[in-house]
Coordinates of C-alpha atoms in Angstrom, one line a residue:
M1 CA -7.3 9.4 -21.7
K2 CA -4.2 11.0 -22.5
T3 CA -2.1 12.5 -19.9
S4 CA 0.1 15.7 -19.9
R5 CA 3.8 15.6 -20.1
R6 CA 6.0 16.1 -16.7
S7 CA 4.1 18.8 -14.5
F8 CA 5.9 22.1 -13.8
L9 CA 8.3 22.3 -10.7
K10 CA 7.1 24.1 -7.9
S11 CA 9.6 25.7 -5.9
S12 CA 10.2 24.3 -2.1
A13 CA 9.4 26.5 0.4
I14 CA 11.9 25.6 3.6
S15 CA 12.1 28.3 5.4
A16 CA 15.5 30.2 6.5
A17 CA 14.9 29.2 10.2
V18 CA 15.2 25.3 8.8
V19 CA 18.9 25.8 7.6
A20 CA 19.8 28.4 10.0
G21 CA 21.7 25.9 11.8
A22 CA 23.5 24.8 9.2
F23 CA 27.1 23.7 9.7
K24 CA 29.9 25.7 8.6
G25 CA 32.7 23.9 6.9
L26 CA 30.3 21.4 4.7
E27 CA 29.5 24.3 1.9
G28 CA 29.1 23.0 -1.3
F29 CA 25.6 21.1 -1.3
A30 CA 23.3 21.8 -3.7
A31 CA 20.2 24.4 -3.7
P32 CA 17.1 23.5 -2.0
T33 CA 15.3 20.7 -3.9
A34 CA 12.5 22.0 -6.6
Q35 CA 9.5 20.1 -5.7
I36 CA 7.4 18.5 -8.4
A37 CA 3.9 19.5 -8.4
I38 CA 1.4 16.5 -8.8
A39 CA -2.0 18.0 -10.1
Q40 CA -4.4 15.8 -8.4
I41 CA -2.6 16.4 -4.9
D42 CA -2.5 20.3 -6.0
R43 CA -6.3 20.1 -5.9
M44 CA -6.8 18.5 -2.4
P45 CA -7.1 20.7 0.8
N46 CA -3.7 21.4 2.6
I47 CA -5.8 20.5 5.9
P48 CA -8.9 18.1 5.1
Q49 CA -12.1 19.0 7.1
P50 CA -13.8 17.7 9.5
F51 CA -10.1 17.1 10.9
K52 CA -9.8 14.5 13.3
M53 CA -6.7 12.1 13.1
R54 CA -7.1 8.3 14.3
D55 CA -4.4 6.6 16.4
W56 CA -3.8 4.4 13.6
R57 CA -1.2 2.4 15.5
Q58 CA -3.7 1.5 18.4
V59 CA -6.2 0.7 15.6
A60 CA -3.6 -1.8 14.2
K61 CA -2.9 -3.3 17.6
D62 CA -6.6 -3.6 18.3
L63 CA -7.6 -5.0 15.2
D64 CA -5.1 -7.7 15.4
A65 CA -6.2 -8.6 18.8
Y66 CA -9.9 -8.6 17.9
A67 CA -9.3 -10.8 14.5
F68 CA -6.9 -13.5 15.7
D69 CA -8.8 -14.5 18.5
L70 CA -9.7 -18.4 18.1
D71 CA -11.7 -18.2 21.3
A72 CA -13.6 -15.2 20.8
K73 CA -17.5 -15.5 21.9
G74 CA -20.5 -14.1 20.8
P75 CA -22.7 -13.3 17.2
H76 CA -20.2 -13.4 14.3
L77 CA -17.1 -14.8 16.3
P78 CA -14.5 -15.5 16.2
L79 CA -13.2 -14.1 13.1
V80 CA -10.5 -17.0 12.3
W81 CA -10.6 -20.6 12.1
I82 CA -8.0 -22.9 11.3
D83 CA -7.8 -24.5 8.2
K84 CA -6.6 -28.5 8.4
T85 CA -6.8 -29.2 4.6
H86 CA -3.2 -28.8 3.8
V87 CA -3.6 -28.1 0.3
N88 CA 0.1 -27.1 -0.5
F89 CA 1.9 -27.9 2.4
D90 CA 1.2 -30.8 4.8
E91 CA 0.7 -28.1 7.7
D92 CA -2.4 -26.2 9.4
T93 CA -3.0 -22.9 7.9
F94 CA -5.3 -20.1 9.1
G95 CA -8.3 -18.3 7.6
L96 CA -10.0 -14.8 8.0
Y97 CA -13.3 -14.1 7.0
I98 CA -13.2 -11.8 4.1
T99 CA -16.1 -10.1 5.2
V100 CA -18.0 -10.7 8.6
D101 CA -20.3 -13.8 8.0
D102 CA -18.9 -13.9 4.5
P103 CA -21.3 -16.9 3.5
R104 CA -17.9 -18.4 1.5
S105 CA -16.0 -18.5 4.3
G106 CA -15.3 -20.2 7.7
P107 CA -14.6 -23.9 8.7
N108 CA -17.8 -25.1 7.3
E109 CA -17.8 -23.9 4.0
N110 CA -15.8 -25.0 0.9
K111 CA -14.4 -27.3 3.1
G112 CA -12.8 -24.4 5.1
Q113 CA -10.4 -23.3 2.3
F114 CA -12.0 -20.4 1.3
H115 CA -9.8 -17.7 2.7
D116 CA -8.0 -14.5 0.8
A117 CA -4.3 -13.8 1.0
L118 CA -5.0 -10.2 0.1
C119 CA -6.6 -10.2 3.4
D120 CA -5.0 -12.7 5.4
M121 CA -1.4 -11.9 4.7
P122 CA -1.6 -7.9 5.1
A123 CA -2.9 -9.0 8.8
V124 CA 0.1 -10.5 9.6
I125 CA 2.6 -7.9 7.7
G126 CA 0.4 -4.9 9.3
A127 CA 0.5 -6.3 12.8
T128 CA 4.3 -7.0 12.3
L129 CA 4.9 -3.7 11.1
V130 CA 3.5 -1.8 14.7
G131 CA 5.7 -4.4 16.4
I132 CA 3.6 -7.2 17.1
D133 CA 5.9 -10.7 16.5
K134 CA 3.4 -12.8 14.4
S135 CA 5.6 -15.5 14.5
S136 CA 5.2 -16.5 18.3
Q137 CA 1.7 -15.4 19.5
R138 CA -0.2 -16.9 21.8
G139 CA 1.6 -20.4 21.2
R140 CA 1.1 -20.2 17.1
N141 CA 3.2 -19.1 14.4
W142 CA 0.8 -17.1 12.0
V143 CA 3.8 -16.4 9.9
S144 CA 4.5 -19.7 8.7
M145 CA 1.3 -20.5 8.0
C146 CA 1.1 -17.7 5.2
K147 CA 3.0 -20.0 3.1
A148 CA 0.0 -22.0 2.3
Y149 CA -0.9 -19.3 -0.4
F150 CA 2.1 -20.7 -2.6
G151 CA 0.7 -22.6 -5.4
K152 CA 2.3 -26.1 -5.2
A153 CA -0.9 -27.9 -5.6
S154 CA -1.9 -25.8 -8.7
K155 CA 1.4 -25.9 -10.4
Q156 CA 1.9 -21.9 -10.3
N157 CA 4.6 -22.2 -8.0
V158 CA 3.9 -18.3 -6.9
F159 CA 1.7 -17.2 -4.3
M160 CA -1.8 -17.0 -5.3
T161 CA -4.9 -15.1 -4.0
F162 CA -6.4 -18.4 -2.6
E163 CA -4.5 -21.8 -1.4
R164 CA -6.6 -24.0 -3.7
D165 CA -7.4 -22.5 -7.1
F166 CA -11.2 -22.2 -7.5
S167 CA -11.5 -20.7 -10.8
Y168 CA -14.0 -18.4 -10.0
K169 CA -17.3 -18.5 -12.4
V170 CA -17.8 -15.2 -13.8
G171 CA -20.1 -15.4 -17.0
N172 CA -18.3 -17.3 -19.4
A173 CA -14.6 -16.5 -18.2
L174 CA -12.6 -17.3 -15.3
G175 CA -12.2 -14.7 -12.7
I176 CA -8.5 -14.2 -12.9
D177 CA -6.4 -10.8 -13.4
F178 CA -3.1 -9.4 -12.7
W179 CA -3.6 -7.2 -9.8
V180 CA -4.7 -10.4 -7.4
D181 CA -2.3 -12.6 -8.9
T182 CA 0.8 -10.6 -8.4
L183 CA 0.0 -8.9 -4.6
P184 CA 0.4 -12.2 -2.6
S185 CA 3.6 -12.9 -4.0
M186 CA 4.6 -9.1 -3.3
F187 CA 3.2 -9.7 0.3
F188 CA 5.3 -12.7 0.9
A189 CA 8.3 -10.9 -0.2
Q190 CA 7.4 -8.5 2.9
L191 CA 6.8 -11.1 5.1
V192 CA 10.5 -12.6 4.0
D193 CA 12.1 -8.8 4.8
Q194 CA 10.4 -8.9 8.1
Y195 CA 11.0 -12.7 9.1
P196 CA 14.2 -13.8 7.4
H197 CA 14.9 -16.6 9.3
E198 CA 11.5 -18.3 9.0
P199 CA 12.2 -21.8 7.6
Q200 CA 11.7 -22.4 3.8
F201 CA 10.6 -18.6 3.5
E202 CA 13.9 -17.5 1.1
E203 CA 13.4 -21.0 -0.7
L204 CA 9.8 -19.9 -1.6
M205 CA 10.5 -16.4 -2.5
R206 CA 13.4 -17.5 -4.6
T207 CA 11.3 -19.8 -6.3
S208 CA 8.4 -17.2 -7.0
A209 CA 11.2 -14.7 -8.3
D210 CA 12.0 -17.3 -10.6
Q211 CA 8.5 -18.0 -11.9
F212 CA 8.4 -14.2 -12.4
C213 CA 12.0 -13.8 -14.1
K214 CA 10.8 -16.4 -16.6
A215 CA 7.5 -14.9 -16.8
V216 CA 9.2 -11.4 -17.7
S217 CA 11.3 -13.0 -20.6
V218 CA 8.1 -14.4 -22.0
L219 CA 6.3 -11.1 -21.5
K220 CA 9.2 -8.9 -23.1
D221 CA 8.9 -10.7 -26.4
D222 CA 5.4 -11.0 -26.7
P223 CA 3.6 -8.9 -29.1
K224 CA 1.5 -7.3 -26.6
G225 CA 3.8 -7.3 -23.8
F226 CA 2.3 -6.7 -20.5
H227 CA -1.1 -5.9 -22.3
H228 CA -2.7 -8.9 -21.0
Q229 CA -5.6 -9.9 -18.3
S230 CA -3.1 -12.1 -16.4
F231 CA -0.7 -14.7 -16.7
N232 CA -0.8 -18.8 -16.4
F233 CA 2.9 -19.6 -14.5
A234 CA 2.4 -23.3 -14.9
T235 CA 2.2 -22.6 -18.5
M236 CA 3.9 -20.0 -18.9
K237 CA 1.7 -18.2 -21.0
P238 CA -0.2 -14.8 -21.2
Y239 CA -4.0 -15.3 -19.9
D240 CA -6.3 -12.8 -21.9
G241 CA -10.0 -14.2 -20.5
T242 CA -12.7 -15.4 -22.7
G243 CA -15.5 -14.2 -24.6
N244 CA -16.8 -10.7 -23.3
M245 CA -15.2 -11.1 -20.1
S246 CA -12.0 -10.1 -21.2
W247 CA -9.7 -7.0 -20.1
L248 CA -6.1 -5.6 -20.2
E249 CA -4.0 -4.8 -17.4
P250 CA -0.8 -3.2 -18.5
E251 CA 0.0 -1.8 -14.9
S252 CA 1.2 -5.5 -14.2
S253 CA 4.6 -4.5 -15.0
A254 CA 5.2 -2.5 -12.1
A255 CA 4.5 -5.5 -10.1
F256 CA 6.8 -7.6 -12.0
A257 CA 9.5 -4.9 -11.5
W258 CA 8.7 -4.5 -7.8
L259 CA 9.0 -8.3 -7.2
E260 CA 12.1 -8.9 -9.3
Y261 CA 13.8 -5.9 -7.7
M262 CA 13.0 -7.0 -4.2
A263 CA 14.7 -10.3 -5.3
Y264 CA 17.8 -9.0 -6.6
A265 CA 18.0 -6.8 -3.4
K266 CA 17.5 -10.1 -1.2
F267 CA 19.5 -12.2 -3.3
G268 CA 21.8 -10.1 -5.4
D269 CA 21.4 -12.5 -8.6
P270 CA 21.6 -10.1 -11.7
R271 CA 18.9 -12.0 -13.4
Y272 CA 16.7 -10.2 -11.0
L273 CA 18.1 -7.0 -11.7
Q274 CA 17.8 -7.8 -15.6
A275 CA 14.3 -8.7 -15.0
A276 CA 13.3 -5.8 -13.1
T277 CA 14.9 -3.6 -15.9
W278 CA 12.9 -5.2 -18.7
A279 CA 9.7 -4.8 -16.7
M280 CA 10.4 -1.0 -15.6
D281 CA 11.4 -0.3 -19.4
A282 CA 7.9 -1.6 -20.6
L283 CA 6.1 0.5 -18.0
N284 CA 8.3 3.6 -18.8
A285 CA 7.9 3.2 -22.5
E286 CA 4.1 3.4 -21.9
T287 CA 2.4 6.5 -23.8
D288 CA -1.2 5.8 -22.5
N289 CA -2.1 5.6 -18.9
P290 CA -1.8 2.0 -17.8
H291 CA -3.6 2.4 -14.5
Y292 CA -5.8 -0.3 -13.3
A293 CA -6.2 -0.7 -9.8
C294 CA -3.2 -0.2 -7.0
I295 CA -0.1 -1.6 -8.8
L296 CA 1.0 1.2 -10.7
L297 CA 2.3 3.1 -7.7
F298 CA 4.6 0.4 -6.8
G299 CA 6.2 1.2 -10.3
A300 CA 6.4 5.1 -9.0
Y301 CA 8.1 3.4 -6.2
I302 CA 10.6 1.3 -8.2
A303 CA 11.2 4.0 -10.8
A304 CA 12.4 6.3 -7.9
R305 CA 14.6 3.8 -6.5
M306 CA 16.1 2.2 -9.6
N307 CA 17.0 5.7 -10.7
A308 CA 18.9 6.4 -7.2
E309 CA 20.7 2.9 -7.1
Q310 CA 21.0 1.9 -10.1
D311 CA 21.3 5.4 -12.2
K312 CA 18.2 4.9 -14.1
N313 CA 16.1 7.5 -15.8
Y314 CA 12.7 6.2 -15.3
D315 CA 9.9 9.1 -15.4
T316 CA 8.7 8.7 -11.9
T317 CA 6.3 11.6 -12.3
K318 CA 4.6 10.6 -15.3
I319 CA 3.8 7.3 -13.5
L320 CA 2.7 9.2 -10.2
N321 CA 0.7 11.6 -12.1
W322 CA -0.9 8.5 -13.7
S323 CA -1.5 6.7 -10.8
F324 CA -3.5 9.9 -9.3
Q325 CA -5.5 10.9 -12.3
G326 CA -6.4 7.5 -13.1
G327 CA -6.8 5.5 -16.5
H328 CA -9.5 4.7 -18.9
I329 CA -9.7 0.9 -18.1
C330 CA -10.8 1.0 -14.8
I331 CA -11.7 4.8 -14.4
G332 CA -10.0 4.9 -11.3
G333 CA -7.3 7.1 -9.4
V334 CA -7.1 9.1 -6.4
S335 CA -9.9 11.4 -5.1
A336 CA -9.8 15.0 -4.7
A337 CA -13.3 15.9 -3.7
R338 CA -15.7 17.4 -1.1
W339 CA -19.0 15.6 -0.5
G340 CA -21.5 17.4 1.6
N341 CA -19.7 18.1 4.9
Y342 CA -16.6 15.7 4.3
D343 CA -13.5 15.8 2.6
V344 CA -12.8 12.6 0.6
S345 CA -9.6 13.6 -0.9
G346 CA -6.9 11.1 -1.0
L347 CA -8.6 8.0 -1.3
V348 CA -8.0 5.4 -4.0
T349 CA -10.9 4.9 -6.3
M350 CA -11.8 2.8 -8.9
M351 CA -14.9 2.0 -11.0
D352 CA -15.7 5.9 -11.9
G353 CA -14.6 7.3 -8.7
R354 CA -16.0 4.9 -6.0
P355 CA -13.2 5.4 -3.1
Y356 CA -11.8 2.1 -1.3
L357 CA -9.7 1.8 1.8
F358 CA -7.7 -1.4 1.1
E359 CA -6.4 0.4 -1.9
T360 CA -5.6 3.8 0.3
F361 CA -3.6 1.6 2.8
Q362 CA -1.5 0.1 0.1
L363 CA -0.7 3.3 -1.4
A364 CA 0.9 4.5 1.5
S365 CA 3.0 1.6 1.5
A366 CA 4.5 2.5 -1.8
L367 CA 4.8 6.5 -1.6
V368 CA 6.3 7.2 1.8
P369 CA 9.5 5.5 1.2
M370 CA 9.5 7.0 -2.3
V371 CA 10.6 10.2 -1.0
R372 CA 13.7 8.9 0.6
Y373 CA 15.0 8.3 -3.3
D374 CA 13.3 11.5 -4.8
P375 CA 13.2 14.1 -2.0
R376 CA 11.3 16.0 -5.0
L377 CA 8.0 14.4 -4.3
A378 CA 8.0 15.1 -0.3
R379 CA 5.7 17.8 -0.4
A380 CA 3.1 16.1 -3.0
V381 CA 3.7 13.0 -0.8
G382 CA 3.7 14.7 2.8
K383 CA 0.3 16.3 1.4
W384 CA -1.4 13.3 0.1
M385 CA -0.7 11.6 3.1
L386 CA -2.3 14.0 5.8
N387 CA -5.5 13.9 3.5
A388 CA -5.9 10.0 3.2
A389 CA -4.7 9.2 6.8
N390 CA -7.5 11.8 8.0
N391 CA -10.3 10.7 5.6
A392 CA -9.5 7.0 5.7
R393 CA -11.4 6.9 8.7
L394 CA -14.7 7.7 6.7
F395 CA -14.9 3.9 6.2
Y396 CA -15.4 3.2 10.2
P397 CA -18.7 3.2 11.6
E398 CA -18.1 5.1 14.6
E399 CA -16.8 7.9 12.5
L400 CA -20.0 8.7 10.5
P401 CA -23.4 9.4 11.1
D402 CA -25.9 6.6 11.3
N403 CA -27.9 7.4 7.8
Y404 CA -24.1 7.8 6.1
Q405 CA -23.7 3.8 6.8
M406 CA -25.3 0.8 5.5
A407 CA -25.7 -0.9 8.8
P408 CA -25.5 1.1 11.9
E409 CA -27.4 -1.2 13.8
L410 CA -24.6 -3.9 13.8
K411 CA -21.9 -1.3 14.4
P412 CA -21.0 -2.9 17.6
V413 CA -19.4 -6.1 15.9
S414 CA -17.0 -3.8 14.2
K415 CA -15.8 -2.4 17.5
N416 CA -15.0 0.6 15.1
L417 CA -12.0 -1.7 14.0
I418 CA -13.5 -3.4 10.8
S419 CA -14.6 -1.0 7.9
Y420 CA -16.8 -0.9 5.3
E421 CA -15.2 -1.3 2.1
V422 CA -16.5 1.8 -0.2
L423 CA -18.2 4.9 0.1
L424 CA -21.1 5.1 -2.6
G425 CA -21.4 8.7 -3.8
R426 CA -24.6 10.5 -4.9
G427 CA -24.0 11.0 -8.9
Q428 CA -21.4 8.4 -9.4
K429 CA -22.1 6.8 -13.0
L430 CA -21.5 3.1 -11.8
L431 CA -23.8 2.2 -9.2
T432 CA -26.0 -0.7 -9.0
P433 CA -29.7 -0.4 -9.0
A434 CA -29.6 -1.4 -5.6
E435 CA -26.8 0.9 -4.6
T436 CA -28.9 3.8 -6.6
K437 CA -31.9 2.7 -4.3
L438 CA -30.0 3.0 -1.2
L439 CA -28.9 6.7 -1.9
D440 CA -32.4 7.6 -3.0
S441 CA -33.5 6.3 0.2
R442 CA -31.1 8.7 2.2
P443 CA -32.1 12.1 0.9
G444 CA -29.8 14.9 1.4
V445 CA -26.9 12.0 2.3
P446 CA -24.1 12.8 0.1
F447 CA -22.4 9.3 0.3
V448 CA -23.2 5.9 2.0
A449 CA -20.4 3.4 3.4
A450 CA -21.6 -0.1 2.4
R451 CA -20.0 -3.4 1.2
D452 CA -19.1 -3.4 -2.5
A453 CA -21.8 -4.7 -4.9
W454 CA -20.3 -8.3 -5.7
D455 CA -22.1 -10.8 -7.7
T456 CA -20.3 -13.9 -6.1
W457 CA -20.8 -17.5 -7.2
S458 CA -20.2 -20.5 -5.2
P459 CA -16.5 -22.2 -6.5
V460 CA -18.2 -25.6 -6.2
T461 CA -21.6 -25.4 -7.6
G462 CA -21.8 -22.1 -9.6
E463 CA -24.8 -20.8 -7.1
K464 CA -25.0 -17.2 -6.1
Y465 CA -24.1 -16.5 -2.5
V466 CA -26.2 -13.9 -0.2
F467 CA -24.5 -11.8 1.9
P468 CA -26.0 -11.0 5.4
P469 CA -26.2 -7.2 6.4
V470 CA -23.3 -7.7 8.7
S471 CA -21.1 -8.7 5.9
N472 CA -20.8 -5.1 5.2
F473 CA -17.8 -4.8 7.3
S474 CA -14.9 -6.1 5.8
L475 CA -11.8 -7.6 7.4
Y476 CA -10.4 -7.4 3.9
S477 CA -10.6 -3.7 3.7
S478 CA -9.2 -3.5 7.3
T479 CA -6.4 -5.8 7.6
S480 CA -3.9 -3.5 5.9
V481 CA -4.3 -0.5 9.0
G482 CA -0.7 -1.8 10.2
I483 CA 0.9 0.3 7.5
F484 CA -0.8 3.8 8.3
G485 CA -0.2 2.3 12.1
A486 CA 3.5 1.8 11.5
I487 CA 4.2 4.7 9.1
I488 CA 2.0 7.5 10.9
S489 CA 3.1 9.3 14.2
R490 CA 1.8 12.3 15.7
T491 CA 3.7 15.4 16.7
D492 CA 2.9 18.0 18.8
D493 CA 1.0 19.7 16.1
E494 CA -1.9 17.6 15.1
K495 CA -1.8 18.2 11.5
I496 CA 1.6 18.0 11.0
L497 CA 2.6 13.9 11.2
Q498 CA 6.0 12.1 11.3
L499 CA 6.1 9.7 8.5
D500 CA 8.6 6.9 8.7
C501 CA 10.2 6.7 5.5
L502 CA 11.8 3.2 6.3
K503 CA 8.6 1.2 7.7
T504 CA 7.6 -0.2 3.9
D505 CA 11.1 0.4 2.3
F506 CA 11.7 -3.3 2.0
F507 CA 15.2 -4.8 1.5
H508 CA 16.6 -1.6 1.6
A509 CA 20.3 -0.9 1.6
P510 CA 21.6 0.3 5.4
A511 CA 20.1 3.6 6.3
Y512 CA 19.6 6.0 9.0
P513 CA 16.3 6.8 10.3
T514 CA 14.4 9.0 8.0
H515 CA 11.1 11.1 8.3
L516 CA 8.9 13.3 6.2
Y517 CA 6.8 16.2 7.5
F518 CA 4.5 18.5 5.9
N519 CA 3.7 21.5 7.3
P520 CA -0.1 22.3 5.7
H521 CA -0.4 25.5 7.3
R522 CA -0.1 29.2 6.2
E523 CA 2.5 30.1 8.6
D524 CA 6.0 28.8 10.0
K525 CA 5.1 25.9 12.3
E526 CA 7.8 24.7 15.3
I527 CA 7.1 21.2 16.3
Q528 CA 9.0 19.0 18.9
I529 CA 10.5 15.9 17.4
E530 CA 12.3 13.0 19.4
V531 CA 15.4 11.9 17.9
G532 CA 16.8 9.1 20.6
P533 CA 19.3 8.9 23.3
K534 CA 22.3 9.1 21.1
R535 CA 23.4 12.1 19.7
V536 CA 22.6 13.0 15.9
D537 CA 23.0 15.4 13.3
L538 CA 20.1 16.2 11.2
Y539 CA 20.1 16.5 7.8
D540 CA 17.1 17.6 5.4
T541 CA 17.2 16.0 1.9
V542 CA 14.6 18.7 0.6
S543 CA 17.0 21.8 1.8
K544 CA 20.3 20.1 1.4
R545 CA 21.2 21.6 4.8
W546 CA 22.3 20.0 8.3
V547 CA 19.5 21.8 10.5
K548 CA 20.8 20.6 13.9
K549 CA 24.0 19.3 15.3
S550 CA 24.7 17.0 18.2
I551 CA 21.6 16.8 19.7
D552 CA 19.7 13.8 21.4
G553 CA 16.3 13.6 22.9
R554 CA 13.8 16.2 22.1
T555 CA 14.2 18.9 19.7
T556 CA 12.6 21.4 17.9
L557 CA 12.4 21.6 14.1
R558 CA 10.7 24.5 12.3
L559 CA 9.2 24.1 8.8
A560 CA 7.9 27.1 6.6
P561 CA 4.4 27.5 5.4
D562 CA 3.1 24.5 3.0
S563 CA 6.4 22.8 2.9
A564 CA 8.2 19.6 3.6
A565 CA 11.4 18.1 4.8
V566 CA 12.8 14.6 4.8
I567 CA 14.9 14.7 8.1
V568 CA 17.8 12.2 8.1
R569 CA 19.3 11.3 11.9
V570 CA 23.1 11.0 11.4
P571 CA 25.4 9.6 13.9
T572 CA 27.3 12.5 15.2
G573 CA 31.0 12.1 14.5
A574 CA 30.2 10.1 11.4
K575 CA 32.6 10.5 8.4
L576 CA 30.9 12.6 5.4
T577 CA 32.1 11.6 1.9
R578 CA 30.4 12.4 -1.4
T579 CA 30.2 9.9 -4.6
E580 CA 29.1 11.5 -7.5
S581 CA 25.4 12.8 -6.5
R582 CA 25.4 11.1 -3.2
L583 CA 26.1 11.8 -0.1
L584 CA 27.2 9.5 2.5
A585 CA 28.1 8.9 6.3
D586 CA 30.6 6.0 7.4
G587 CA 29.2 4.6 3.9
V588 CA 25.6 4.9 4.5
V589 CA 23.8 6.8 2.2
V590 CA 22.2 10.0 3.3
D591 CA 21.2 11.7 0.4
Y592 CA 20.7 10.2 -2.8
R593 CA 20.5 13.4 -4.6
A594 CA 22.9 15.7 -2.6
N595 CA 23.6 17.7 -6.0
G596 CA 19.9 18.3 -6.7
G597 CA 19.1 17.5 -10.2
A598 CA 16.1 17.9 -12.4

């Protein structure tokens, strides 16, 4: 599918009331930042309906308490076990059931080794993001246990989806692909950011970064570049499947760029910056949409950050549009739709429009910090986030009528903390016969929340597993909820969120508290915000104006209709300087685009 060139610019709508308190004597700043329109986001409603904003922070805390309770009693419990097989390190680790009563998982299946980094590591990351110290919780260090996914035994020497290389049997090919072979290393880097003093963590991150650095050197000289299915880090050769089970994931360059740039930010080694540049150059040079799953958005974030910090000129808008539109490989994107009485906009989709929760949570991790580096995207990200934060609740059983979900009789097990994995919409092209039959049995229901239709074989015997009905509830889909919980705070207007731009801006340079606000209403709105006990001045990177001076505690912020502000809390009295396009306060960057710019 061909995509359009850069979208037209949409004028910023910050009201005069926002800038009425601008300082005198600081003239010379740029005009308000023109906002870039993302076509798919413009198709979403400003205020999704029905509107109900969950307390995502509390959901994350409650899920952590439920999922990590080794002493939980009752049917289908506990959800976690201790894995004592010591595959990669002579230490215990833990496993969470991928889905409730997943027949592959647990202490008695597959030697207790079948648990997924894409489920377990986000559980630790997300809990940490909402303030839980997972390195010392009820006598256990859950953080240290995550290093079990480092592929020492397999000689990959990067973090892998499973602690043991199970080599799934899928037809006549191995089920190996880039997005699941890169995300675990990305997640471990996030843990290093959160727990920098954890023993062995820096060493393992550096080893992984070295492996990815070598791989980038191979792929940049490969005739196909990053247009492969995956990469074997033990042999340093691309992997392309076998027979008819082969596909391409060119968005993988975004994962390599993210990993290497985080390594550069952490260690300062110029080799990592060079590798990140090679990977981003490859992504930026793509002429056809490379979107596959949820990796491409991390490329948009790195494009914006490297543009700001390294004076690059990557086309962030192109990558962002591609991510939301979806590509021809997996026919995904981000939804902009209404199904029956429910808006389902803002949810990440794959396989011709099937919305998934895991990927939606991960999208926020990349997008919200991006506006620090490119405030031209503030309105787009703010509007998307309001839709995603509202509509993500549709995966949870207590948020839907019973006939809209696969296993309503079992929802007490979920506690409204463990979600379904996918929304099956009536008329979707890629429905299995069983999914079509399910929808046909619910006349008048536009969608059903369910488990994804996996055809999964035993990694040992090749036998096909049968999933019980309770396995419709997916821990894998749910454990990334801490991303929403950490980023999203409420204001006194339920439809104007306060979004923390630093929470998932991993390994960022020194920065002052920065928050994104989007006013979806058709009229000016004044909200109350808390700025803390120390006196600060508020600077808006969108309007390029100081909007408040020498304040503490609670204050008001006025937003124009359908507009966004990115507010930085700068200590009162800080010395202001200008360096090329940047505004700094006491040497800390406040605005990377203080002179505006296209």
